PDB file of N, CA and C in Angstrom:
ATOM      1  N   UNK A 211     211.045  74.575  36.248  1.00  0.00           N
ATOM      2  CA  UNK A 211     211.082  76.013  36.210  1.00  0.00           C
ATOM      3  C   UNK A 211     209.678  76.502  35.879  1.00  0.00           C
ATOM      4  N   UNK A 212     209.212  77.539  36.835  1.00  0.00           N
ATOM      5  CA  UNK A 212     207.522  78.025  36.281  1.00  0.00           C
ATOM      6  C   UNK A 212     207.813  79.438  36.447  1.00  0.00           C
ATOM      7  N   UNK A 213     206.994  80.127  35.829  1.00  0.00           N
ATOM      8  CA  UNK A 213     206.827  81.592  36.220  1.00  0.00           C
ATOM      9  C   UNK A 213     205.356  81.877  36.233  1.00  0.00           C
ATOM     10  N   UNK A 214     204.589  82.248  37.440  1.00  0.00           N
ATOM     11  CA  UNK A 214     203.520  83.109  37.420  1.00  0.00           C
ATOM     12  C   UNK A 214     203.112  84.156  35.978  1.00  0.00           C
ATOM     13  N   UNK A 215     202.116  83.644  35.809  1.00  0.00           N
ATOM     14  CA  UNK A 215     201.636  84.752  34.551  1.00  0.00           C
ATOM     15  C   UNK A 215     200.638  85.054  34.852  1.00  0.00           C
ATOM     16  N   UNK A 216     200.002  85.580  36.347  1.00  0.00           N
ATOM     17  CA  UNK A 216     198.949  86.349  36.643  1.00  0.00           C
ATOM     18  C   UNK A 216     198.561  87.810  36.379  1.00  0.00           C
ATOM     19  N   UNK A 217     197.586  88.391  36.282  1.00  0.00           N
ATOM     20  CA  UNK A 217     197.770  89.664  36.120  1.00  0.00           C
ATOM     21  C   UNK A 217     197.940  90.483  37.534  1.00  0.00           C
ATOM     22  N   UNK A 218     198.122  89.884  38.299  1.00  0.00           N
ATOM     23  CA  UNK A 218     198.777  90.439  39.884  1.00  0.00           C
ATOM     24  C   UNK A 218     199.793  91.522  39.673  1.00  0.00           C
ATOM     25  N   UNK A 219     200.350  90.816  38.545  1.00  0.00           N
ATOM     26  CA  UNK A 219     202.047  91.385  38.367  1.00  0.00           C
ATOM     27  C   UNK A 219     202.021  92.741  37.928  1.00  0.00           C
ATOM     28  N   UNK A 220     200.626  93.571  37.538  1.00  0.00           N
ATOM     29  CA  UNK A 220     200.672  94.878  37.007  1.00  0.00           C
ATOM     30  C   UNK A 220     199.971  95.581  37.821  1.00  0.00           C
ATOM     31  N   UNK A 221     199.417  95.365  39.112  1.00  0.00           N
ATOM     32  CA  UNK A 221     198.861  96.080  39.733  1.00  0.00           C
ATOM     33  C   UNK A 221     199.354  97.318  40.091  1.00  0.00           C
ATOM     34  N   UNK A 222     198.731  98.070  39.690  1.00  0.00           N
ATOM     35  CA  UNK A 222     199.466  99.793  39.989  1.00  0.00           C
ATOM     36  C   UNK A 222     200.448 100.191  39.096  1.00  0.00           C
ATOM     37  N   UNK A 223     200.232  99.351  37.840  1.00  0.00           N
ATOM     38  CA  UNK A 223     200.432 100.109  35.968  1.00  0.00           C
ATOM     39  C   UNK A 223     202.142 100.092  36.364  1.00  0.00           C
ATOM     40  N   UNK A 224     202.683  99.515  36.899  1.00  0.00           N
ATOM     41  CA  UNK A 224     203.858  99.087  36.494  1.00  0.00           C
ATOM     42  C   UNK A 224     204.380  98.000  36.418  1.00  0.00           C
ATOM     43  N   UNK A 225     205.152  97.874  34.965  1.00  0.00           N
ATOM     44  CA  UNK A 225     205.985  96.261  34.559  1.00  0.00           C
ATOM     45  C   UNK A 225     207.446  95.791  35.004  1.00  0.00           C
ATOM     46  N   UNK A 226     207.553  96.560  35.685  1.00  0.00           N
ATOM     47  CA  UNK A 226     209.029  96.650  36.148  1.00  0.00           C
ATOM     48  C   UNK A 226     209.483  95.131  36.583  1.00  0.00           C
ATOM     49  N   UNK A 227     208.752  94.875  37.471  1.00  0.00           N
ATOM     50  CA  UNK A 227     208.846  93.522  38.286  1.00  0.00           C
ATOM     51  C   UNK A 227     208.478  92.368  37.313  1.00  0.00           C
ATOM     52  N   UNK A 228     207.331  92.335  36.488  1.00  0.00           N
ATOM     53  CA  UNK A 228     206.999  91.177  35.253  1.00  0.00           C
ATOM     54  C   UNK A 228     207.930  91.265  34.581  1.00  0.00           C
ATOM     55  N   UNK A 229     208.688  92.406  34.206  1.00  0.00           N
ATOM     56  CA  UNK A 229     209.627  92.450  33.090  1.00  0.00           C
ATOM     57  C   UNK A 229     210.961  91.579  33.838  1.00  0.00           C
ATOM     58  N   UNK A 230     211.020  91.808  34.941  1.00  0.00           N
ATOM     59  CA  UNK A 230     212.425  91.726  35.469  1.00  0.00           C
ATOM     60  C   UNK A 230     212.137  89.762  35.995  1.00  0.00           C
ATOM     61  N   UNK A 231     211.332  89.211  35.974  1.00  0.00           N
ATOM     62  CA  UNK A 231     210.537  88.040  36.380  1.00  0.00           C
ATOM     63  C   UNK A 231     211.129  87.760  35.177  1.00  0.00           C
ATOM     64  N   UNK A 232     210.378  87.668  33.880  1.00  0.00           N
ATOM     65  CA  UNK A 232     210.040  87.058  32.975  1.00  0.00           C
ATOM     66  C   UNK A 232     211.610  87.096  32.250  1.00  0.00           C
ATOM     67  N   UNK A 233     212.410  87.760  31.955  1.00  0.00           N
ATOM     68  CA  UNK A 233     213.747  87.628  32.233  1.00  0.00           C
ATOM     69  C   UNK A 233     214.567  86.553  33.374  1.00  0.00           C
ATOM     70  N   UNK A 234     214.122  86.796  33.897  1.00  0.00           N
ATOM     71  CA  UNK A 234     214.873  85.498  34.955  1.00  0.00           C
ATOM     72  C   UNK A 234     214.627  84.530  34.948  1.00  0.00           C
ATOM     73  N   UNK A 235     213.291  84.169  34.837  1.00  0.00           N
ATOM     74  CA  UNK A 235     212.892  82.926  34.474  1.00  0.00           C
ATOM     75  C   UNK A 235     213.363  82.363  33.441  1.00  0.00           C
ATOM     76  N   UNK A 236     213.250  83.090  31.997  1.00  0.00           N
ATOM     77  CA  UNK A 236     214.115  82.760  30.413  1.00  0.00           C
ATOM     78  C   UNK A 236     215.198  82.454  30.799  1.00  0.00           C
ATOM     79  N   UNK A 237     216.416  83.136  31.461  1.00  0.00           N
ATOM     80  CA  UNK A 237     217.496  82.919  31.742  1.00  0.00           C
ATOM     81  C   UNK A 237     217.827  81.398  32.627  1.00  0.00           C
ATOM     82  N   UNK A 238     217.014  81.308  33.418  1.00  0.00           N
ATOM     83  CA  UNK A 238     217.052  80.247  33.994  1.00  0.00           C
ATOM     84  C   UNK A 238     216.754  79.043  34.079  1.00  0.00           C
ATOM     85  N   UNK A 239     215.999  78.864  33.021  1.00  0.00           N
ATOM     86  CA  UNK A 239     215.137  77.649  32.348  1.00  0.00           C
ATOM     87  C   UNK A 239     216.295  77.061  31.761  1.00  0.00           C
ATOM     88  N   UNK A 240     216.301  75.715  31.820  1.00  0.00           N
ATOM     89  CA  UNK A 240     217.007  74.737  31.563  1.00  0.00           C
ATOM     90  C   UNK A 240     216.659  73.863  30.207  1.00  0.00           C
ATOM     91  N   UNK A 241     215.156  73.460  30.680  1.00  0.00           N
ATOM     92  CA  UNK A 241     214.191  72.800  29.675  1.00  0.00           C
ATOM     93  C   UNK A 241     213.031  73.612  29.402  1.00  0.00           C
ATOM     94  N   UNK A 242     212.162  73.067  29.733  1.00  0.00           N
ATOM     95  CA  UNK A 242     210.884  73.826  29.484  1.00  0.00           C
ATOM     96  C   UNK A 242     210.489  74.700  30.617  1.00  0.00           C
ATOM     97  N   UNK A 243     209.966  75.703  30.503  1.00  0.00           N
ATOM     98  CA  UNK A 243     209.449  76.692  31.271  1.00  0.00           C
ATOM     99  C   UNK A 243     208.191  76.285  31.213  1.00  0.00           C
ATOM    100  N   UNK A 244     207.460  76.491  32.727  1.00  0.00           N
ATOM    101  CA  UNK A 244     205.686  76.235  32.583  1.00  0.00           C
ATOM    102  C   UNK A 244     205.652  77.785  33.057  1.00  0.00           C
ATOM    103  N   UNK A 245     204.481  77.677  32.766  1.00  0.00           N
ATOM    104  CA  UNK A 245     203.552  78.815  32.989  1.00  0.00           C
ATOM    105  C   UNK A 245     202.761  78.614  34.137  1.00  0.00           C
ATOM    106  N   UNK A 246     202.119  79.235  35.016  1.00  0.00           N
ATOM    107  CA  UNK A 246     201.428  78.993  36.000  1.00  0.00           C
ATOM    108  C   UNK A 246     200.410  80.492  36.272  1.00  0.00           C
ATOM    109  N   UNK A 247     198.778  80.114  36.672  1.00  0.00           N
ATOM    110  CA  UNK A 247     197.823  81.342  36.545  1.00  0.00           C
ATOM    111  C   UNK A 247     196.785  80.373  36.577  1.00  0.00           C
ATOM    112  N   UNK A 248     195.987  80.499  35.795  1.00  0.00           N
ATOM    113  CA  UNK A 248     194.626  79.822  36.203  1.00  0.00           C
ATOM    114  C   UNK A 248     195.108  78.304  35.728  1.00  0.00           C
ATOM    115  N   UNK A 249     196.111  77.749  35.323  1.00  0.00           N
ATOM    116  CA  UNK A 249     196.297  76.881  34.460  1.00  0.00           C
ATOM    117  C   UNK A 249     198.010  76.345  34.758  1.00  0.00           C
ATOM    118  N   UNK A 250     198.411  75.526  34.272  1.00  0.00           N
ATOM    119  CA  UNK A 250     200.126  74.826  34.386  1.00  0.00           C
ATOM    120  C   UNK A 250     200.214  74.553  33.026  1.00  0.00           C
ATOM    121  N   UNK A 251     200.585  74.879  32.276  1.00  0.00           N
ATOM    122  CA  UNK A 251     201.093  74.944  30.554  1.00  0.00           C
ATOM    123  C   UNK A 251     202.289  75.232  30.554  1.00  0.00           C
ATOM    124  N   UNK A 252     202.770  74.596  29.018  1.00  0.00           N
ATOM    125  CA  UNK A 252     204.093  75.243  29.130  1.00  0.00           C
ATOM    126  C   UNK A 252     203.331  76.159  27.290  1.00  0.00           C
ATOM    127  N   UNK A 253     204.166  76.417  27.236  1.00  0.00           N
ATOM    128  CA  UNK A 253     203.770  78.054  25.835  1.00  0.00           C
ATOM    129  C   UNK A 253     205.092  78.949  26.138  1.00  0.00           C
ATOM    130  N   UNK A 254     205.014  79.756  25.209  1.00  0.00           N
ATOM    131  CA  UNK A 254     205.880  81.164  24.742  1.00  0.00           C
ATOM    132  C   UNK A 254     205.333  81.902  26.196  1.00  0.00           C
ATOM    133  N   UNK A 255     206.589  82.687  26.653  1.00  0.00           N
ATOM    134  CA  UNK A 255     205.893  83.846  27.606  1.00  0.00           C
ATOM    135  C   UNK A 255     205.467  84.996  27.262  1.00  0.00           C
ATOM    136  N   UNK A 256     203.905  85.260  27.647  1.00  0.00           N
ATOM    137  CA  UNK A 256     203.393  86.397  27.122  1.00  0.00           C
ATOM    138  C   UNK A 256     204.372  87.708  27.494  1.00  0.00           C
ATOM    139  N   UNK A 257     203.727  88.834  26.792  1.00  0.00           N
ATOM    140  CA  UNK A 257     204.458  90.059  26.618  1.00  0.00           C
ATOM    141  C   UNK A 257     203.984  90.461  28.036  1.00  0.00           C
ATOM    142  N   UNK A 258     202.904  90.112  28.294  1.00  0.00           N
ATOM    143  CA  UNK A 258     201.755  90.855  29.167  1.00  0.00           C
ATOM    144  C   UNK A 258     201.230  89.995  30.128  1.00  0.00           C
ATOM    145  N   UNK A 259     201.466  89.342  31.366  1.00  0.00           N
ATOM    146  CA  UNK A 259     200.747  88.661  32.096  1.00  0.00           C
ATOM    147  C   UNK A 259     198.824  88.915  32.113  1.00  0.00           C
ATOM    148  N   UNK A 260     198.267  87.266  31.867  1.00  0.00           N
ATOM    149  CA  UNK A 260     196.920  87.602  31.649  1.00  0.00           C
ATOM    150  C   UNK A 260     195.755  86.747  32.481  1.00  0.00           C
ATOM    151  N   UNK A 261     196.633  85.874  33.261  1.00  0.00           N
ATOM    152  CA  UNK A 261     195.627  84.846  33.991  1.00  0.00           C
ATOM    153  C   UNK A 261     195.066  86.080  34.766  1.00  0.00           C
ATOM    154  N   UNK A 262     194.328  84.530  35.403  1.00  0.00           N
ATOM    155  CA  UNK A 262     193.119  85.914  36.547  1.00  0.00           C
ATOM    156  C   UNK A 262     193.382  85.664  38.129  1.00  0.00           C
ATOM    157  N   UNK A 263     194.255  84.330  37.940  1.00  0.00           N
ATOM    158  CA  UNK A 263     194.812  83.662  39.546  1.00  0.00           C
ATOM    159  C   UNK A 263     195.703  83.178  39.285  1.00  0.00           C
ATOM    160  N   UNK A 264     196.626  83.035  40.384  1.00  0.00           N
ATOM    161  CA  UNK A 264     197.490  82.138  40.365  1.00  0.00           C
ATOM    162  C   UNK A 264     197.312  80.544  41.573  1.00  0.00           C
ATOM    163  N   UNK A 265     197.306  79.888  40.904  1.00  0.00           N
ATOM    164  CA  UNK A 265     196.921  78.305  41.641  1.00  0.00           C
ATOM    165  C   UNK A 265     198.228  77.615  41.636  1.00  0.00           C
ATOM    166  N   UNK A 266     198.555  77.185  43.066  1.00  0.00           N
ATOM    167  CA  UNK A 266     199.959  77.074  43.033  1.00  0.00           C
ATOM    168  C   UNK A 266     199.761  75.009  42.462  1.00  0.00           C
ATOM    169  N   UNK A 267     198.275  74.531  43.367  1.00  0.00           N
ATOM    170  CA  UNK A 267     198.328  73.367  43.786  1.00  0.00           C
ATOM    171  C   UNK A 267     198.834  72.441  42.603  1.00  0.00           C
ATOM    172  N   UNK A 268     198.248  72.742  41.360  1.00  0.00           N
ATOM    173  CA  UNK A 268     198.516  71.879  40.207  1.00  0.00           C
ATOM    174  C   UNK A 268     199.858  71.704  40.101  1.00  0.00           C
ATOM    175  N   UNK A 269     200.836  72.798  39.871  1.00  0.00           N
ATOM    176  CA  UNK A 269     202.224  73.223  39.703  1.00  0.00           C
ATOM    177  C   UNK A 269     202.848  72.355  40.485  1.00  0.00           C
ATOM    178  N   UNK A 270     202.358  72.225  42.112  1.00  0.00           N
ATOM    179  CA  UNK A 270     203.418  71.577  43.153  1.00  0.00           C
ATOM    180  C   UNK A 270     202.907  70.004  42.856  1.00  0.00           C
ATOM    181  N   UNK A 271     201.843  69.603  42.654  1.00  0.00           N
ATOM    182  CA  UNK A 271     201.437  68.253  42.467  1.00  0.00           C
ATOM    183  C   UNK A 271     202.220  67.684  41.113  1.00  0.00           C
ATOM    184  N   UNK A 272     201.977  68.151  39.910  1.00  0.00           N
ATOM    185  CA  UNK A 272     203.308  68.241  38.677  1.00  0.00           C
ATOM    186  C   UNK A 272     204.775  68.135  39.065  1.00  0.00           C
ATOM    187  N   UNK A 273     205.102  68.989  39.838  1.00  0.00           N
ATOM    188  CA  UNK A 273     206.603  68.873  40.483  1.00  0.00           C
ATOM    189  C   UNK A 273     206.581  67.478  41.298  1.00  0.00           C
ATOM    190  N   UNK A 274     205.869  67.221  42.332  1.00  0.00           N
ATOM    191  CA  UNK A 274     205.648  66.121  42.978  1.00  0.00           C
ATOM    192  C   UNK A 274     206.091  64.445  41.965  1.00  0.00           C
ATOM    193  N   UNK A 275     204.997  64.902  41.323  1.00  0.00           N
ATOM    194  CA  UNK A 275     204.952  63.239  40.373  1.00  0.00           C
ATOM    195  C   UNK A 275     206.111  63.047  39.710  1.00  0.00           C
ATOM    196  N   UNK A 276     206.800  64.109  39.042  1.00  0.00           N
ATOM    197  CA  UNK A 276     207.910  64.301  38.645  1.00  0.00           C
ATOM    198  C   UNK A 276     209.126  63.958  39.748  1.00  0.00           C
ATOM    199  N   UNK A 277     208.891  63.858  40.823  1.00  0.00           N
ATOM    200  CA  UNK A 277     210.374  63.907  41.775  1.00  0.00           C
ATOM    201  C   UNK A 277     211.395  64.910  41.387  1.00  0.00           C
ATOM    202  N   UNK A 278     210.732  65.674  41.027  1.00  0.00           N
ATOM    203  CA  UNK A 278     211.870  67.011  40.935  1.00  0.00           C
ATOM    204  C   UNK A 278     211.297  68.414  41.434  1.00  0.00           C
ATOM    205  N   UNK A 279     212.443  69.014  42.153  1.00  0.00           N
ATOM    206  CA  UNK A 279     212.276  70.422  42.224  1.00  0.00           C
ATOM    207  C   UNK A 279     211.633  71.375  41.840  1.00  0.00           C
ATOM    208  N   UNK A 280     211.059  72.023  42.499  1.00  0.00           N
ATOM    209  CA  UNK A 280     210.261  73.475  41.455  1.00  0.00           C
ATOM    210  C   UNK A 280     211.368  74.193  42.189  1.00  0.00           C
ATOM    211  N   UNK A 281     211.621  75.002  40.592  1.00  0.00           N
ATOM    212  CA  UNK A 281     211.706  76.687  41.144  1.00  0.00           C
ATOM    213  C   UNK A 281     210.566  77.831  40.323  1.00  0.00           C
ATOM    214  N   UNK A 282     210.436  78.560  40.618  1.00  0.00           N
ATOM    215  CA  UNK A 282     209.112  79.331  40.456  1.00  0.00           C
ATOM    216  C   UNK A 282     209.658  81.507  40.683  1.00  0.00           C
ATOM    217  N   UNK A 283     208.977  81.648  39.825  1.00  0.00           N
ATOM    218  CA  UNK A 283     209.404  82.988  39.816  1.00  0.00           C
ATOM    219  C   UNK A 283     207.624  83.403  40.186  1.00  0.00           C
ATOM    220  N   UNK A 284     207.612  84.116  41.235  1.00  0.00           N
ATOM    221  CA  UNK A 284     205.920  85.095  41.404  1.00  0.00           C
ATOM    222  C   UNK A 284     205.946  86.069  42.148  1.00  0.00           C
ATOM    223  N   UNK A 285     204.914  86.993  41.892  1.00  0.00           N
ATOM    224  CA  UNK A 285     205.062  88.430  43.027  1.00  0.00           C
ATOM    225  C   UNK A 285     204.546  88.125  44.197  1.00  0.00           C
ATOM    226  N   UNK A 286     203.841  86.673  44.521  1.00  0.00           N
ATOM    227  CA  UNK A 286     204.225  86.734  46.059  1.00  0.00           C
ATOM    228  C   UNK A 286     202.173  86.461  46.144  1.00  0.00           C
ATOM    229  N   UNK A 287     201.334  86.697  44.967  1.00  0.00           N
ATOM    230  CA  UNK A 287     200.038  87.127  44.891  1.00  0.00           C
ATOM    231  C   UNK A 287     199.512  85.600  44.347  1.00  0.00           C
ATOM    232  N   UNK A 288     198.953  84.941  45.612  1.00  0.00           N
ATOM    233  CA  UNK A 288     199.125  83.485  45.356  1.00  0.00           C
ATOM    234  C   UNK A 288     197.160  82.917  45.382  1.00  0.00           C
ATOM    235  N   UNK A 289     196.630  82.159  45.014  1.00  0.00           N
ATOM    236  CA  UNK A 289     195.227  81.874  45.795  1.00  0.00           C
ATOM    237  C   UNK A 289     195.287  80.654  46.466  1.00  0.00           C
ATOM    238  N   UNK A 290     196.184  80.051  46.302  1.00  0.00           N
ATOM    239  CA  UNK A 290     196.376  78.865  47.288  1.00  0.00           C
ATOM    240  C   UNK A 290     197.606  79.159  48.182  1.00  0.00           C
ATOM    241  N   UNK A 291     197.884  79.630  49.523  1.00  0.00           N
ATOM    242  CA  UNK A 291     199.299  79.820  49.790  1.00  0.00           C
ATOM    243  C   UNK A 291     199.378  78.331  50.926  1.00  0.00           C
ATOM    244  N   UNK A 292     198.533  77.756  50.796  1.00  0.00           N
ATOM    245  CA  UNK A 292     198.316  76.916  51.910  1.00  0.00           C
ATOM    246  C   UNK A 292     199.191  75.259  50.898  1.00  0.00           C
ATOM    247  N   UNK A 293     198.772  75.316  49.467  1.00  0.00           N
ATOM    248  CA  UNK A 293     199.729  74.459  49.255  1.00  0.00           C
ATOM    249  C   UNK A 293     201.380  74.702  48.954  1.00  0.00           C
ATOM    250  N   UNK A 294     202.033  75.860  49.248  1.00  0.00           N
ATOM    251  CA  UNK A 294     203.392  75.998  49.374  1.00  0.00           C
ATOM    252  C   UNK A 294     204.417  74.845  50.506  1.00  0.00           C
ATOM    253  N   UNK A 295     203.500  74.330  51.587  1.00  0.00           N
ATOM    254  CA  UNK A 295     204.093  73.687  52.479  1.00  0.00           C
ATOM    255  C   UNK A 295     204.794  72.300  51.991  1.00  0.00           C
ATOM    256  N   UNK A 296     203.818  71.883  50.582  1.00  0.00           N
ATOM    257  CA  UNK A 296     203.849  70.808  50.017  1.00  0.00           C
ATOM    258  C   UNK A 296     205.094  70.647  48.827  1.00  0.00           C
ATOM    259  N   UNK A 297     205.779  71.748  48.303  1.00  0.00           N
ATOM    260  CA  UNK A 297     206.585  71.557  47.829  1.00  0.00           C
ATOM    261  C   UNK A 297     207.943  70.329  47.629  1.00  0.00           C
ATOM    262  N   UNK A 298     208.366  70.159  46.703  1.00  0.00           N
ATOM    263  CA  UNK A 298     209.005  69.307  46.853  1.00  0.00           C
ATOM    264  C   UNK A 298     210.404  69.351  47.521  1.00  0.00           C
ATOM    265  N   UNK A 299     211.173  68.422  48.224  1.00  0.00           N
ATOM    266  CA  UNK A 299     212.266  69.330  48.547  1.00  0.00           C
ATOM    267  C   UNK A 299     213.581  69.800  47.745  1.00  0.00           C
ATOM    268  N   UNK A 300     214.106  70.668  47.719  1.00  0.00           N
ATOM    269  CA  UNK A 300     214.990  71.397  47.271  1.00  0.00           C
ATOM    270  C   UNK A 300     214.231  72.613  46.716  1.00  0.00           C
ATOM    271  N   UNK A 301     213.360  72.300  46.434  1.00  0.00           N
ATOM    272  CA  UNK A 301     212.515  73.578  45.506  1.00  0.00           C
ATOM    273  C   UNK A 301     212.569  75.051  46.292  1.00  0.00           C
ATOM    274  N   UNK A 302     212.590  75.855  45.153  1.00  0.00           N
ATOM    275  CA  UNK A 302     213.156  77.602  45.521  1.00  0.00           C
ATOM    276  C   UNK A 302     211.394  78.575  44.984  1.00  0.00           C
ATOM    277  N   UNK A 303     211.311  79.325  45.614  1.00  0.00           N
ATOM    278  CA  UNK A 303     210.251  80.107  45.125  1.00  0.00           C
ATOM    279  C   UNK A 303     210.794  81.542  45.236  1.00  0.00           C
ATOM    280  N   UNK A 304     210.841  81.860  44.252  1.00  0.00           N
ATOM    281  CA  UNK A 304     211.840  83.649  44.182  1.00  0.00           C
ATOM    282  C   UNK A 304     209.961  84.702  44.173  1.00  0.00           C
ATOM    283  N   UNK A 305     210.290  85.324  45.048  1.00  0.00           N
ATOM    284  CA  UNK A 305     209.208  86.312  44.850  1.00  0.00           C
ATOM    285  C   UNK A 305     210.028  87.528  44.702  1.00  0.00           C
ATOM    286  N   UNK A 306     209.285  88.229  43.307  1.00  0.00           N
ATOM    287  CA  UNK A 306     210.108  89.485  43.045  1.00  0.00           C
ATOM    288  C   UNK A 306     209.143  90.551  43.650  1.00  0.00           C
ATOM    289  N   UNK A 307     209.518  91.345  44.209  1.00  0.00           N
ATOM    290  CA  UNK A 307     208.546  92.182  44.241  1.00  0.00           C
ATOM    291  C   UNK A 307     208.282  93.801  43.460  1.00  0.00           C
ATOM    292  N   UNK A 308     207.144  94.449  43.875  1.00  0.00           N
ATOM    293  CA  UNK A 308     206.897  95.492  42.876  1.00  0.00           C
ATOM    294  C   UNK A 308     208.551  96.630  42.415  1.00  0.00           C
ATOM    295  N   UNK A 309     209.607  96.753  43.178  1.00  0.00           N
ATOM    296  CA  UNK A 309     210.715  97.021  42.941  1.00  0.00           C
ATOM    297  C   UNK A 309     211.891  96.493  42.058  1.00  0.00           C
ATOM    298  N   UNK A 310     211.188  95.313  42.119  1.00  0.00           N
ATOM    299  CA  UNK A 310     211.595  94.269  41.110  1.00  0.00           C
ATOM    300  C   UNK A 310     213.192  93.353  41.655  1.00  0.00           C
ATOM    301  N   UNK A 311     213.239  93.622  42.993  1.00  0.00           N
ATOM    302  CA  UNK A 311     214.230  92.694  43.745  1.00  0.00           C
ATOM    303  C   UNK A 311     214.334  91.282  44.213  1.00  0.00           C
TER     304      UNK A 311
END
């Protein structure tokens, strides 16, 4: 389970969609939740998304070695979209968007 913690997620001063993310993700986490942005950590989820990118490659290579699934919560605001192909299979990527759907 990861959730994007870029600051993508506030573009145009609304939290609607981070709020409604960062909720789903909590809810849905099983074990540990990572974090994903300039970095793959796992930590507390900020109040406030603060990375400066989101880098998918580390995340899917982690999922990889693991033989397990990603699912991933992000607004869709990626800097690698070229490693999405690489996912593992079964893995889900929920993009919420600024409506928060």
């Amino acid at each position: 389970m990861a959730l994007d913690v870029s600051q993508s997620w506030l573009r145009g001063g609304d939290t609607a969609a981070w709020t409604n993310a960062r909720g789903r993700a909590r809810a849905a986490a099983r074990d540990s939740l990572l974090l994903v942005g300039d970095s793959v950590r796992t930590g507390d989820v900020p109040d406030r998304p603060s990375d400066a990118a989101t880098r998918l490659g580390p995340l899917i290579e982690r999922a990889l070695s693991t033989g397990r699934p990603l699912r991933l919560f992000t607004d869709g605001e990626v800097d690698d979209p070229e490693a999405l192909p690489s996912v593992p299979s079964g893995s889900q990527v929920t993009v919420i968007d600024a409506s928060g759907a």
